[in-house]
Amino acid sequence: MTITRTELLEMIRNGENSGVEFKRDDVQSHDLAKELVAFANLEGGIVLLGVEDDGSISGITRQKLEEWVMTACRDKIRPGLIPFHALVKDVEPGKDIAIVRVARGFDVHTLWHNNKNAYLIRVGTQSREPTPQELGRLFQQRGSFRAELRPVSGATLADLDMRRLKNYFVNIREQDVPDDNDETGWNTLLFNTEIMVEDGVTVSGILLFGRTPNRFLPQAGIDAVAFPGVNKEYAARERCALRGPMTPLSDDAGEIVEAGLVEQALAFVQRNTAITGQLEEGGARREEIPAYPREAVREAIVNALVHRDYLLSGTDIELSIYEDRMEIISPGRLPNGITPARMLTGCRAARNQLIKDVMRDYRYLEHSGMGIPRKIVKCMKEHNGTEPGLVEEGELFTIRLFR
């Protein structure tokens, strides 16, 4: 959302409120962070730098202002925020104003100052510490929303890969799309499909179609490692950070021309697992046998991407290949009472429904939701007679395939 000079002057005339705060640009970094934390813990809000408490415009004097703002949001806020930042020039002759805006936070944010965390909420024009009851309600509210539909602070339409979006709507969904320069049309389409919300691009939108998802969501990727033995070792055969959007880019014939995360992971597995050969019955032709059935590997990777808890920001999905097994470790406990035993029967419960729906549109998932029993279990039994290991431990869920 871009604010015009006229809208900015009207905002200043209306004064501070639950979503607007005025600050001189020479404030301390923790003072700016305090207001942004309080806004993020409410419904989001705007700090206008270069405006006095009485609404008079003092303008910007600080050098490298944007860098200072971003550093304050990284160093003084837990979890860190990436705000929208814009400079409106000559609001009054020779006086500029900086707009610093944050959306509603993914989680409950705190101010980190003097070696301690402080919770803050916005109450009218004041940013203050909450009572224990208010803090309890805040945590409860944050848990009641679908994380995948929360706006990603700082992400806009320009941060989405338009090629992939058109590929999805035209080739996959077979529907008309707005012209490339019709920003209003695209915003409406993406809002109606939950790829965007009023405050910007959703977590799902960035994960599925973002140009560089890890810029906004550092946990949006797969850490892949191939070890020479049966244990984790420093001297791995290959280590690779797989990054980018989940969805692939295809040509009009349906051929993939730019891999998504699933294809990147499958390629890593293929180059780090051996292929053996045996003669077909009759001895006329050699049959190649992969170490693991491709369908089972693909299903395990897709499940990790679709069902992981993206609020756990400290870790990626782990894809580890050992001499005797493969492990795909997904951050987050199983949702909604699902257990490994219930998964084997085909019990379904999606943590990230939109991601699941889009990946199903690309035919990565079955409509029945029976991927684990029908693909992973069945394929492994047919391949080598083993059953996969499904293990939930702490905040991690592991699918283990045996060679």
mmCIF file of N, CA, C and O in Angstrom, residues 121 128-141:
data_model
loop_
_atom_site.group_PDB
_atom_site.id
_atom_site.type_symbol
_atom_site.label_atom_id
_atom_site.label_comp_id
_atom_site.label_asym_id
_atom_site.label_seq_id
_atom_site.Cartn_x
_atom_site.Cartn_y
_atom_site.Cartn_z
ATOM 1 N N ILE A 121 1.822 -3.922 24.035
ATOM 2 C CA ILE A 121 0.600 -3.871 23.237
ATOM 3 C C ILE A 121 0.232 -2.412 22.999
ATOM 4 O O ILE A 121 0.679 -1.513 23.722
ATOM 5 N N ARG A 128 2.212 0.079 25.712
ATOM 6 C CA ARG A 128 2.534 -0.253 27.112
ATOM 7 C C ARG A 128 2.614 -1.761 27.294
ATOM 8 O O ARG A 128 2.190 -2.537 26.428
ATOM 9 N N GLU A 129 3.141 -2.171 28.443
ATOM 10 C CA GLU A 129 3.204 -3.583 28.759
ATOM 11 C C GLU A 129 1.812 -4.097 29.102
ATOM 12 O O GLU A 129 1.033 -3.399 29.774
ATOM 13 N N PRO A 130 1.470 -5.308 28.678
ATOM 14 C CA PRO A 130 0.129 -5.849 28.951
ATOM 15 C C PRO A 130 0.025 -6.414 30.357
ATOM 16 O O PRO A 130 1.035 -6.773 30.984
ATOM 17 N N THR A 131 -1.184 -6.497 30.861
ATOM 18 C CA THR A 131 -1.425 -7.226 32.099
ATOM 19 C C THR A 131 -1.298 -8.722 31.809
ATOM 20 O O THR A 131 -1.329 -9.144 30.640
ATOM 21 N N PRO A 132 -1.141 -9.562 32.828
ATOM 22 C CA PRO A 132 -1.084 -11.006 32.574
ATOM 23 C C PRO A 132 -2.286 -11.519 31.795
ATOM 24 O O PRO A 132 -2.153 -12.394 30.931
ATOM 25 N N GLN A 133 -3.463 -10.977 32.068
ATOM 26 C CA GLN A 133 -4.658 -11.415 31.352
ATOM 27 C C GLN A 133 -4.601 -11.000 29.877
ATOM 28 O O GLN A 133 -4.955 -11.772 28.981
ATOM 29 N N GLU A 134 -4.158 -9.764 29.639
ATOM 30 C CA GLU A 134 -4.036 -9.288 28.253
ATOM 31 C C GLU A 134 -3.006 -10.100 27.485
ATOM 32 O O GLU A 134 -3.204 -10.424 26.310
ATOM 33 N N LEU A 135 -1.901 -10.441 28.150
ATOM 34 C CA LEU A 135 -0.862 -11.227 27.487
ATOM 35 C C LEU A 135 -1.382 -12.625 27.160
ATOM 36 O O LEU A 135 -1.113 -13.155 26.072
ATOM 37 N N GLY A 136 -2.144 -13.214 28.071
ATOM 38 C CA GLY A 136 -2.723 -14.525 27.811
ATOM 39 C C GLY A 136 -3.651 -14.504 26.615
ATOM 40 O O GLY A 136 -3.621 -15.411 25.769
ATOM 41 N N ARG A 137 -4.483 -13.465 26.521
ATOM 42 C CA ARG A 137 -5.390 -13.348 25.370
ATOM 43 C C ARG A 137 -4.620 -13.154 24.078
ATOM 44 O O ARG A 137 -5.010 -13.661 23.021
ATOM 45 N N LEU A 138 -3.513 -12.403 24.169
ATOM 46 C CA LEU A 138 -2.702 -12.162 22.975
ATOM 47 C C LEU A 138 -2.136 -13.474 22.431
ATOM 48 O O LEU A 138 -2.202 -13.731 21.231
ATOM 49 N N PHE A 139 -1.583 -14.292 23.309
ATOM 50 C CA PHE A 139 -1.069 -15.579 22.859
ATOM 51 C C PHE A 139 -2.196 -16.454 22.308
ATOM 52 O O PHE A 139 -2.022 -17.155 21.298
ATOM 53 N N GLN A 140 -3.347 -16.405 22.935
ATOM 54 C CA GLN A 140 -4.477 -17.199 22.468
ATOM 55 C C GLN A 140 -4.917 -16.751 21.076
ATOM 56 O O GLN A 140 -5.182 -17.563 20.200
ATOM 57 N N GLN A 141 -4.977 -15.448 20.864
ATOM 58 C CA GLN A 141 -5.367 -14.927 19.554
ATOM 59 C C GLN A 141 -4.386 -15.350 18.478
ATOM 60 O O GLN A 141 -4.775 -15.732 17.374
#
